[in-house]
CSV table of C-alpha atoms and ligand atoms in Angstrom, one decimal:
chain,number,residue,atom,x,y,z
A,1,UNK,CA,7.3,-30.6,-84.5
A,2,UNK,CA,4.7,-28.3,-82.9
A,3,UNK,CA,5.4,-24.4,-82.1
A,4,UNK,CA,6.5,-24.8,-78.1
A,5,UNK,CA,8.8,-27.6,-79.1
A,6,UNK,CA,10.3,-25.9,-81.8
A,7,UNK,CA,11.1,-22.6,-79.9
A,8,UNK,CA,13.0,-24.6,-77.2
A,9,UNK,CA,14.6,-26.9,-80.3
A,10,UNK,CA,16.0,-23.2,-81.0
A,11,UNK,CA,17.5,-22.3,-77.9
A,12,UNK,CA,20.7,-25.1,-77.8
A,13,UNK,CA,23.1,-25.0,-74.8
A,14,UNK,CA,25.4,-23.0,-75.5
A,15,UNK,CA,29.6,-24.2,-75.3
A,16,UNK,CA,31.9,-22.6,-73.0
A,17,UNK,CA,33.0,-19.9,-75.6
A,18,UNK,CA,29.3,-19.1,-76.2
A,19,UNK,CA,28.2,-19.1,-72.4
A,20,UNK,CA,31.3,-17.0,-71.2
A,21,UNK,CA,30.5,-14.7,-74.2
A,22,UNK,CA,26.8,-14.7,-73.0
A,23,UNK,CA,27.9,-14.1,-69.1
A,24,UNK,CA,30.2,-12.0,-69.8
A,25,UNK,CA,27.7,-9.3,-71.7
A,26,UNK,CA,25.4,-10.1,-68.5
A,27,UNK,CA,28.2,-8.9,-66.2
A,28,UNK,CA,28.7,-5.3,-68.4
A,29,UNK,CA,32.1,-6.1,-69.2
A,30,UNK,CA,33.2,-4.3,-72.4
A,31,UNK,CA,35.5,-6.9,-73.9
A,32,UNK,CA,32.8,-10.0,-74.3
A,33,UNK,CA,30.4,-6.9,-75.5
A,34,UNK,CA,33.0,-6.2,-78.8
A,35,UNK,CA,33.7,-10.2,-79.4
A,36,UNK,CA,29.9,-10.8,-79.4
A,37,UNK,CA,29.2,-8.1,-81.6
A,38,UNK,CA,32.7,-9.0,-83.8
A,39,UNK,CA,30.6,-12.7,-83.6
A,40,UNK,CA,27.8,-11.1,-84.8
A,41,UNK,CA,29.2,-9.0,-88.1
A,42,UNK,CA,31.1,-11.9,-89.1
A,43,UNK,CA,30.8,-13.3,-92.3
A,44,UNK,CA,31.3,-16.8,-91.7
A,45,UNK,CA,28.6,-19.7,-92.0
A,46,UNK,CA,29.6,-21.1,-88.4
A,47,UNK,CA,29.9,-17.7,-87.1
A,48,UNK,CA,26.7,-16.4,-87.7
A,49,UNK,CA,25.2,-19.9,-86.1
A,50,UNK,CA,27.3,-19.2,-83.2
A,51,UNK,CA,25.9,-15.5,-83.1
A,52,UNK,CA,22.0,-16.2,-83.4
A,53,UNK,CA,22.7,-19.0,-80.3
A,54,UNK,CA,24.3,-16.0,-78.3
A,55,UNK,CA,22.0,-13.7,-79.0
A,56,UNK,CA,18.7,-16.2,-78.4
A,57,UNK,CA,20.5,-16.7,-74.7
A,58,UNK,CA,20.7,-12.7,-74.3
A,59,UNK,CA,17.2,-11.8,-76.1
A,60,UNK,CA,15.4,-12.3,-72.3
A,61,UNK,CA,17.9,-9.3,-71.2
A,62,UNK,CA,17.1,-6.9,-74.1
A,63,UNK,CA,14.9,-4.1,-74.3
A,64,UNK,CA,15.8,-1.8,-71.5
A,65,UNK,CA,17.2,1.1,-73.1
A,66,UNK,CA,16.0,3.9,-74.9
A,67,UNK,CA,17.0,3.8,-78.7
A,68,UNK,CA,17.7,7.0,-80.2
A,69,UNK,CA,17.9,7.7,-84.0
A,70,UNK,CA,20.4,10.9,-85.2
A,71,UNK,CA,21.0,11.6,-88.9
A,72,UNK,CA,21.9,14.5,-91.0
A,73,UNK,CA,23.8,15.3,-93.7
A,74,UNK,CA,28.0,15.0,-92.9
A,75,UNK,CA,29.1,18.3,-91.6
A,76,UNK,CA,25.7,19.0,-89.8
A,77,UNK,CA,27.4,18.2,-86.8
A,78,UNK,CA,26.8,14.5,-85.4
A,79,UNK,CA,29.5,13.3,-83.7
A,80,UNK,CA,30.0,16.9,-81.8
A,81,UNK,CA,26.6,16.6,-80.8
A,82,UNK,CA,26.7,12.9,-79.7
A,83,UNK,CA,29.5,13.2,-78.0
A,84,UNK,CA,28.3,16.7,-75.9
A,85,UNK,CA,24.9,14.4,-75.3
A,86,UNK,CA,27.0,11.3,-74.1
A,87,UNK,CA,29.0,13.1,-72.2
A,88,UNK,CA,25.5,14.5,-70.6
A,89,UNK,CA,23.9,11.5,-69.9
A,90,UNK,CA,27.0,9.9,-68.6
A,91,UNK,CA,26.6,13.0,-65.6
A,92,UNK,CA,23.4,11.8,-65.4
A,93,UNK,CA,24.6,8.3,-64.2
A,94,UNK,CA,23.4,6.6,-67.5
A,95,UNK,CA,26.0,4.3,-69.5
A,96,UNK,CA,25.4,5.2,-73.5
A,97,UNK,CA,26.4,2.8,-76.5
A,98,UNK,CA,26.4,4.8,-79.6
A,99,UNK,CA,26.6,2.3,-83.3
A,100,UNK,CA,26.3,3.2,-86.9
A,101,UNK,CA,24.7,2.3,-89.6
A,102,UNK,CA,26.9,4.0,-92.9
A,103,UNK,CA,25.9,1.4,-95.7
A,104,UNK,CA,29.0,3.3,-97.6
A,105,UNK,CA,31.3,2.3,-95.2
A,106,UNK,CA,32.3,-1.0,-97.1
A,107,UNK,CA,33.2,1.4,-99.8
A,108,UNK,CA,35.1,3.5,-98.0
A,109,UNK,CA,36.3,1.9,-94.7
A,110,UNK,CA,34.0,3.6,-92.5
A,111,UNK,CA,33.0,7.3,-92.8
A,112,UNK,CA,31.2,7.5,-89.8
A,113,UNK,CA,32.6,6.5,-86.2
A,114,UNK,CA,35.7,5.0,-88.1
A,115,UNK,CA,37.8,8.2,-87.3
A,116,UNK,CA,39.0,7.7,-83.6
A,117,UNK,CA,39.6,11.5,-83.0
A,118,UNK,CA,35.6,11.8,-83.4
A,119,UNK,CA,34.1,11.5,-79.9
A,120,UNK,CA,37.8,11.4,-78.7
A,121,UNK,CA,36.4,12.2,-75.1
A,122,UNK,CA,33.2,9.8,-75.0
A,123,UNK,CA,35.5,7.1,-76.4
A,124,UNK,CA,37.8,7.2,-73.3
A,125,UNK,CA,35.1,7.8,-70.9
A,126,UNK,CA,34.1,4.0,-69.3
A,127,UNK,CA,30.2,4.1,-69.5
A,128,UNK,CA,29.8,4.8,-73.0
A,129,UNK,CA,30.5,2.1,-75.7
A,130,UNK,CA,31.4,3.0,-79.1
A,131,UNK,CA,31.1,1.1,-82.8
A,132,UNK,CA,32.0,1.8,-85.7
A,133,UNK,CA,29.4,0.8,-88.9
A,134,UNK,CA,29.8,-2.8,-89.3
A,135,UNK,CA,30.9,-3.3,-93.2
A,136,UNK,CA,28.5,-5.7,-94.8
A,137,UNK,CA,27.7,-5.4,-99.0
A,138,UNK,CA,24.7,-4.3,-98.5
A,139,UNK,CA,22.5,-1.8,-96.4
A,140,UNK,CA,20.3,-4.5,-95.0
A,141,UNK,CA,22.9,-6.2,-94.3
A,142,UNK,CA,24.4,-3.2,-92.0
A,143,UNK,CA,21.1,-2.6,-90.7
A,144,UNK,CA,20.5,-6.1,-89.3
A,145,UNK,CA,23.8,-6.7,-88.3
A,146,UNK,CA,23.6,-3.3,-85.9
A,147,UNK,CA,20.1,-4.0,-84.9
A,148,UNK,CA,21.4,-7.3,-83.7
A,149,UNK,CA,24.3,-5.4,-81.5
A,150,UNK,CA,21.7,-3.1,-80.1
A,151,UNK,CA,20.3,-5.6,-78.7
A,152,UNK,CA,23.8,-6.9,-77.3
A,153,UNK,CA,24.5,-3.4,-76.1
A,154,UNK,CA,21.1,-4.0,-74.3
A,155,UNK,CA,21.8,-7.4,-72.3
A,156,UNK,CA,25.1,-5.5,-71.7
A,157,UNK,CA,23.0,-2.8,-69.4
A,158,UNK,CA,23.5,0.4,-71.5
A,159,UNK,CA,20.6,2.8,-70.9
A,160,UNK,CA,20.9,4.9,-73.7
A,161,UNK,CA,21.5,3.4,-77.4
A,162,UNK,CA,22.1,6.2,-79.9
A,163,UNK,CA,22.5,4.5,-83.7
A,164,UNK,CA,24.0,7.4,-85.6
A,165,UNK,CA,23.4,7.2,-89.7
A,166,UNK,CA,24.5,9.5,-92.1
A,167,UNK,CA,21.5,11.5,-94.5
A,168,UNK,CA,22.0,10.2,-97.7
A,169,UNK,CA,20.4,6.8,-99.4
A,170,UNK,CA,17.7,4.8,-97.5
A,171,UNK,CA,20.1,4.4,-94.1
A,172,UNK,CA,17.8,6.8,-92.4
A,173,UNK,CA,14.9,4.4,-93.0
A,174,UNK,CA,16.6,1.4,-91.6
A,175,UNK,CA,17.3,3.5,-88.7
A,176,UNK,CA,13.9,4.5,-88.2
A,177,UNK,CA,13.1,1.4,-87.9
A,178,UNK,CA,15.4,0.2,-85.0
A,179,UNK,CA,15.0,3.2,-83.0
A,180,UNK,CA,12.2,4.6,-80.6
A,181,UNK,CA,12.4,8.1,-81.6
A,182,UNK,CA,14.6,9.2,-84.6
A,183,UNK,CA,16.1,12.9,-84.9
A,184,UNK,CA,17.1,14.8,-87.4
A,185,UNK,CA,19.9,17.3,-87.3
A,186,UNK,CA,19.3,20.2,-89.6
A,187,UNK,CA,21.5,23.1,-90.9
A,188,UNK,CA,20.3,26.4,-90.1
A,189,UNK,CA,20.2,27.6,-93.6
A,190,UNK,CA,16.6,27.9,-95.6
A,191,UNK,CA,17.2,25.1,-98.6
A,192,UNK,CA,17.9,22.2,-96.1
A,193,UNK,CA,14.6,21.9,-94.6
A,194,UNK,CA,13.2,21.6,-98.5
A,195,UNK,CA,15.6,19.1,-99.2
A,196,UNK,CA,14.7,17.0,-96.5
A,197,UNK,CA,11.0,17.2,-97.3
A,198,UNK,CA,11.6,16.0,-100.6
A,199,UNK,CA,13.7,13.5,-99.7
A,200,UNK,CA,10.6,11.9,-97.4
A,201,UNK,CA,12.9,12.1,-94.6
A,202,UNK,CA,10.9,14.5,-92.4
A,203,UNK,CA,8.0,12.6,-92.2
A,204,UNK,CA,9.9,9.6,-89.9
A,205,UNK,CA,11.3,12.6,-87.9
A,206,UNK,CA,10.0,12.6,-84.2
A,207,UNK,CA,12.1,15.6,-83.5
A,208,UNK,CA,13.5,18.1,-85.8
A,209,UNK,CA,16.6,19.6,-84.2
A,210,UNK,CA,18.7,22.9,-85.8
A,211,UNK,CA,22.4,22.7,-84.6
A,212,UNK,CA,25.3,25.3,-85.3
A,213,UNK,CA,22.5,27.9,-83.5
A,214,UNK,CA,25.5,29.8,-82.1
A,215,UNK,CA,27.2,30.7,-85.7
A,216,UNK,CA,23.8,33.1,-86.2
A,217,UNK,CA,20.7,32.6,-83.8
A,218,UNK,CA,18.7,34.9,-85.8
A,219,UNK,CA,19.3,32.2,-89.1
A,220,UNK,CA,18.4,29.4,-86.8
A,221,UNK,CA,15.1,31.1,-85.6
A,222,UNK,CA,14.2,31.6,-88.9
A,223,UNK,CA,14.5,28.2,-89.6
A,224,UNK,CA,12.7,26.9,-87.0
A,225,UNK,CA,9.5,28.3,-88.1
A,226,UNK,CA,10.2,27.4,-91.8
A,227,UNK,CA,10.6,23.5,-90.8
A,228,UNK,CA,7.6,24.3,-88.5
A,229,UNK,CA,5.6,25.8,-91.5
A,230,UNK,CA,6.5,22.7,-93.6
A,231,UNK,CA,5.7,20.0,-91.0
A,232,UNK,CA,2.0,21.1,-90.9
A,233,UNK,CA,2.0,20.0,-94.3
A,234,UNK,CA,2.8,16.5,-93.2
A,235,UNK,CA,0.5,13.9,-91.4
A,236,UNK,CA,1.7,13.1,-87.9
A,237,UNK,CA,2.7,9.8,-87.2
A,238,UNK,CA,1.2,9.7,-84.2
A,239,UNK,CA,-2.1,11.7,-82.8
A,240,UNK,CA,0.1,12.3,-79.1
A,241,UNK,CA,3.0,13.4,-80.3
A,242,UNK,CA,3.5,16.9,-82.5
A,243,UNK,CA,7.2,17.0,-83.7
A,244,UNK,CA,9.0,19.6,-81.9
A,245,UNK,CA,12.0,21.9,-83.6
A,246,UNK,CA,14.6,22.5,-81.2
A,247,UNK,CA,17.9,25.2,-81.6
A,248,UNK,CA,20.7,23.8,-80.7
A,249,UNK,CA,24.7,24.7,-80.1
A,250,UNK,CA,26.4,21.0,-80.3
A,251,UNK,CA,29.9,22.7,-79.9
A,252,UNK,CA,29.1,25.1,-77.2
A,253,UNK,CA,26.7,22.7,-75.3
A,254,UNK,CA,23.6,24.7,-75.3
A,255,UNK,CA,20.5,23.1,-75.6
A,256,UNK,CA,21.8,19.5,-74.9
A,257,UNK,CA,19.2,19.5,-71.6
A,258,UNK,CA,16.2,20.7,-73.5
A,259,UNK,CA,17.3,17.7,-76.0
A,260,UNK,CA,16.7,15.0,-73.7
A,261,UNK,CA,14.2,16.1,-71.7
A,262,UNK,CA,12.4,16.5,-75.4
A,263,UNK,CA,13.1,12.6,-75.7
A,264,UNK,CA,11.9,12.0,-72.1
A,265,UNK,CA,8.7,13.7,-72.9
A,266,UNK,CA,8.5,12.0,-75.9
A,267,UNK,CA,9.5,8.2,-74.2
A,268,UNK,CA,6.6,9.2,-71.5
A,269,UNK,CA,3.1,10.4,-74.2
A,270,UNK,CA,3.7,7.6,-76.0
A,271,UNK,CA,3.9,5.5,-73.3
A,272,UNK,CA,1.0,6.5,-71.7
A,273,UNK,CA,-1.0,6.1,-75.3
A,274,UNK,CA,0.7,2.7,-75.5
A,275,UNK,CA,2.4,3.4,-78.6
A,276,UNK,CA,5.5,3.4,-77.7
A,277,UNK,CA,5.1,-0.7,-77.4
A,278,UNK,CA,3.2,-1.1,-80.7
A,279,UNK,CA,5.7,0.6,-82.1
A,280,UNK,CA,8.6,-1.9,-80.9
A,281,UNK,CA,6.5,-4.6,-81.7
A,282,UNK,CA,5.5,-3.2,-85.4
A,283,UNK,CA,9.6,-2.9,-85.8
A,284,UNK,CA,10.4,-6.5,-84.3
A,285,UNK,CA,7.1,-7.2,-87.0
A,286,UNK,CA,8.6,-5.9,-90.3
A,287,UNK,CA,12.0,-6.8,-88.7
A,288,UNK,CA,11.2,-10.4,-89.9
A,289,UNK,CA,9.1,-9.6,-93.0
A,290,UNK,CA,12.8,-8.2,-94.4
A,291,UNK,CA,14.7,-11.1,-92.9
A,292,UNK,CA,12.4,-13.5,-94.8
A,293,UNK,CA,12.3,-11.1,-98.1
A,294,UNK,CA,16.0,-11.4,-98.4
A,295,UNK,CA,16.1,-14.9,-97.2
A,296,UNK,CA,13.8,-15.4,-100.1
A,297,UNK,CA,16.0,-12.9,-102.7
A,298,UNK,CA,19.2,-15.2,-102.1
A,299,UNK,CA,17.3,-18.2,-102.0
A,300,UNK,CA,15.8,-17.9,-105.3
A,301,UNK,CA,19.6,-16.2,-106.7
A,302,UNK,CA,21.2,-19.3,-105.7
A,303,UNK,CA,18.5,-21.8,-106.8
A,304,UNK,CA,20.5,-24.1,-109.6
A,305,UNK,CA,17.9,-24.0,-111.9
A,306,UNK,CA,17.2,-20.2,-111.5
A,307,UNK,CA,20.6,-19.9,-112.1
A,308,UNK,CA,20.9,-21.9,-115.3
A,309,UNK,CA,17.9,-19.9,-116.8
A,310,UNK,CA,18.2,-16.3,-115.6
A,311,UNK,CA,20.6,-15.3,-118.6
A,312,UNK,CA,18.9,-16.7,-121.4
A,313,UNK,CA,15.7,-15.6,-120.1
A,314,UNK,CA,16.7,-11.9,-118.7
A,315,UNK,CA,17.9,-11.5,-122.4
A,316,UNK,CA,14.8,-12.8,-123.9
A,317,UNK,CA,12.7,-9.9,-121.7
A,318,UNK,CA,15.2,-7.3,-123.1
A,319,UNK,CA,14.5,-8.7,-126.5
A,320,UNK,CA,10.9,-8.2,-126.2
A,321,UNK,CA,10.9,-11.9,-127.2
A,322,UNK,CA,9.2,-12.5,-123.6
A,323,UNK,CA,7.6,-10.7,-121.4
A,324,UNK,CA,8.6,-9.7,-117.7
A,325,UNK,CA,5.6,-11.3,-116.1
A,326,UNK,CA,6.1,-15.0,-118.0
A,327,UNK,CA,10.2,-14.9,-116.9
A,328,UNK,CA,9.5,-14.1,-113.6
A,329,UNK,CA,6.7,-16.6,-113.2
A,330,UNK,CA,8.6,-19.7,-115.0
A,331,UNK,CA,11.8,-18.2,-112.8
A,332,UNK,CA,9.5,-18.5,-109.2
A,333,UNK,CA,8.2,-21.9,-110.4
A,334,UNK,CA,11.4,-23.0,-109.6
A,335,UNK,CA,11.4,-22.4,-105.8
B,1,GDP,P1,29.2,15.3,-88.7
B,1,GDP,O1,29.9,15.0,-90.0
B,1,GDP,O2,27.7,15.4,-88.9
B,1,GDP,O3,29.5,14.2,-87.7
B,1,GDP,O4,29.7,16.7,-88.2
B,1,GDP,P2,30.9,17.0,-87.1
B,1,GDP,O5,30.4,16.8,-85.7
B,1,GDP,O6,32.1,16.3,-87.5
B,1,GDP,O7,31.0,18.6,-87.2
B,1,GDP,C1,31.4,19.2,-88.4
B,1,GDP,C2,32.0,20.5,-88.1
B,1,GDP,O8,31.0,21.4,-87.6
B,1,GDP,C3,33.1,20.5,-87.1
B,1,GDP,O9,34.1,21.3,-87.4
B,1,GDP,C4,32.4,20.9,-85.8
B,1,GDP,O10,33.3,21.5,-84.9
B,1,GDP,C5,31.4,21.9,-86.3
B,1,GDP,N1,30.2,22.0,-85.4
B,1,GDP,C6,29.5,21.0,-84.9
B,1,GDP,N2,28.5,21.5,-84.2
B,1,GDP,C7,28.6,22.8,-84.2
B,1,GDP,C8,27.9,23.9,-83.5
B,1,GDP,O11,26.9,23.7,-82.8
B,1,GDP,N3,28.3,25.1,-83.8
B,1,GDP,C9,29.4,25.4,-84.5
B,1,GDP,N4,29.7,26.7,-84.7
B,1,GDP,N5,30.1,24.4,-85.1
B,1,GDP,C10,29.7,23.2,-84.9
């Protein structure tokens, strides 16, 4: 089978479920929207066929909406200042779908958009969607799985897509690399900034944002310049773009404006330098490369001979009896 006939081998009519599933995200209505994406988190074998055949049939539809990236550490203040920025955009006529990716959430139940008091007033208001973090074992397992309802959330016409992630563990990277621009929420207190340095997490930051600003604006000033001091230390990712630090109050609503107009600005250099489409493409890129690594991982786990000779042969390494580089090569011999 050649390349063009295999694509369209790929793309199946779709059954009635499937194509009212499909029409129904086309028409924007909220219901189809959750069933897709409950398709699309679902565990099950025939499920997940079912999913990649809806979501080849909404793929043409993707891509519309700008993807924004929030994390900080729990308390910083996300879902007060997703919701006052919903809530904004929604007055500026946009519809805004706002997901999660909270790898601990299979642990827990959902830290993160699980709560229905946060966002109480986004939640009820009709243009904005909200989900909670799906629950999947592991984090690229969460981070697919809400990549995959982005794109949903996409075909379903929402302008805005803000992927909220919590910062702790590698969640922030996987969001990074799903959104267009990624934000960081900051305390405006002096060893947070270090923290986050050291953590590598300020050098995916497009834009650096201090919240809680009200509780003392002098603290938050100060801040500012620290995180501005520290970012010169740090190669830019791009040579158009020099990451801004804004003050914000997420509870009293001041600085929301200057927030999004930051992003616009931000949407419209990049543009113009063309790397906001590289960019997309680069994700969509390494998207793949992970799909096929872990495609490869379970592959290889589940292989029967692989699995007969792991023991006795991770036990022989241990031992010194072996060494790492002849187990794992008599181990990939197998695939
Ligand atoms: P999250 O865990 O990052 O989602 O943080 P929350 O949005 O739940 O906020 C944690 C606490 O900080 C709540 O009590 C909020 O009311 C409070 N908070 C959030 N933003 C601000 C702000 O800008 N100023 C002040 N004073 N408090 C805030």
């Amino acid at each position: 089978m050649n390349m063009p006939e295999f694509l369209s081998a790929m793309q199946p009519e779709l059954d009635a479920a499937d194509r009212n599933l499909v029409d129904g995200v086309l028409a924007r209505q909220l219901r189809p929207l959750a069933k897709t994406i409950t398709l699309i988190e679902s565990q099950r074998e025939d499920h997940k066929q079912r999913a990649q055949r809806v979501l080849e049939a909404l793929l043409p539809h993707t891509g519309g909406a700008m993807r924004v990236g929030i994390s900080g550490v729990p308390g910083v203040g996300k879902s007060t200042f997703i919701e006052a920025l919903g809530l904004y955009l929604i007055e500026q006529g946009l519809r805004v779908a706002v997901l999660a990716v909270d790898p601990s959430s299979s642990v827990t139940g959902g830290s993160i958009l699980g709560d229905k008091t946060r966002m109480e007033l986004l939640s009820q208001n009709p243009a904005a969607f909200i989900r909670p973090s799906p629950s999947a074992c592991s984090l690229g397992g969460v981070a697919e799985k809400t990549r995959e309802s982005m794109l949903v959330c996409e075909a379903a016409g929402f302008d805005v897509i803000i992927i909220e992630t919590v910062g702790v563990g590698q969640s922030e990277t996987a969001v990074a690399g799903m959104a267009d621009i990624f934000c960081l929420l900051q305390l405006p207190n002096a060893g947070d900034d270090l923290q986050a340095i050291k953590k590598g997490i300020m050098e995916i930051a497009d834009l650096i944002v201090i919240n809680k600003a009200d509780i003392d604006p002098s603290a938050a000033m100060r801040a500012k310049s620290q995180i501005k001091t520290a970012l010169h230390m740090l190669r830019p990712a791009s040579p158009n773009w020099t990451v801004p630090v804004l003050t914000l109050s997420a509870l009293k609503k001041g600085g929301v404006a200057e927030f999004w107009n930051t992003v616009t600005d931000y949407r419209k250099a990049l543009t113009a330098s063309g790397e906001f489409d590289a960019k997309r493409r680069h994700q969509a890129l390494a998207w793949m490369w992970e799909l096929i690594d872990s495609g490869l991982r379970s592959r290889f786990r589940s292989h029967p001979q692989v699995k007969q000779e792991l023991p006795a042969l991770a036990r022989a390494v241990e031992e010194g009896s072996t060494t790492p580089s002849i187990a794992a090569l008599r181990l990939l011999g197998h695939l």
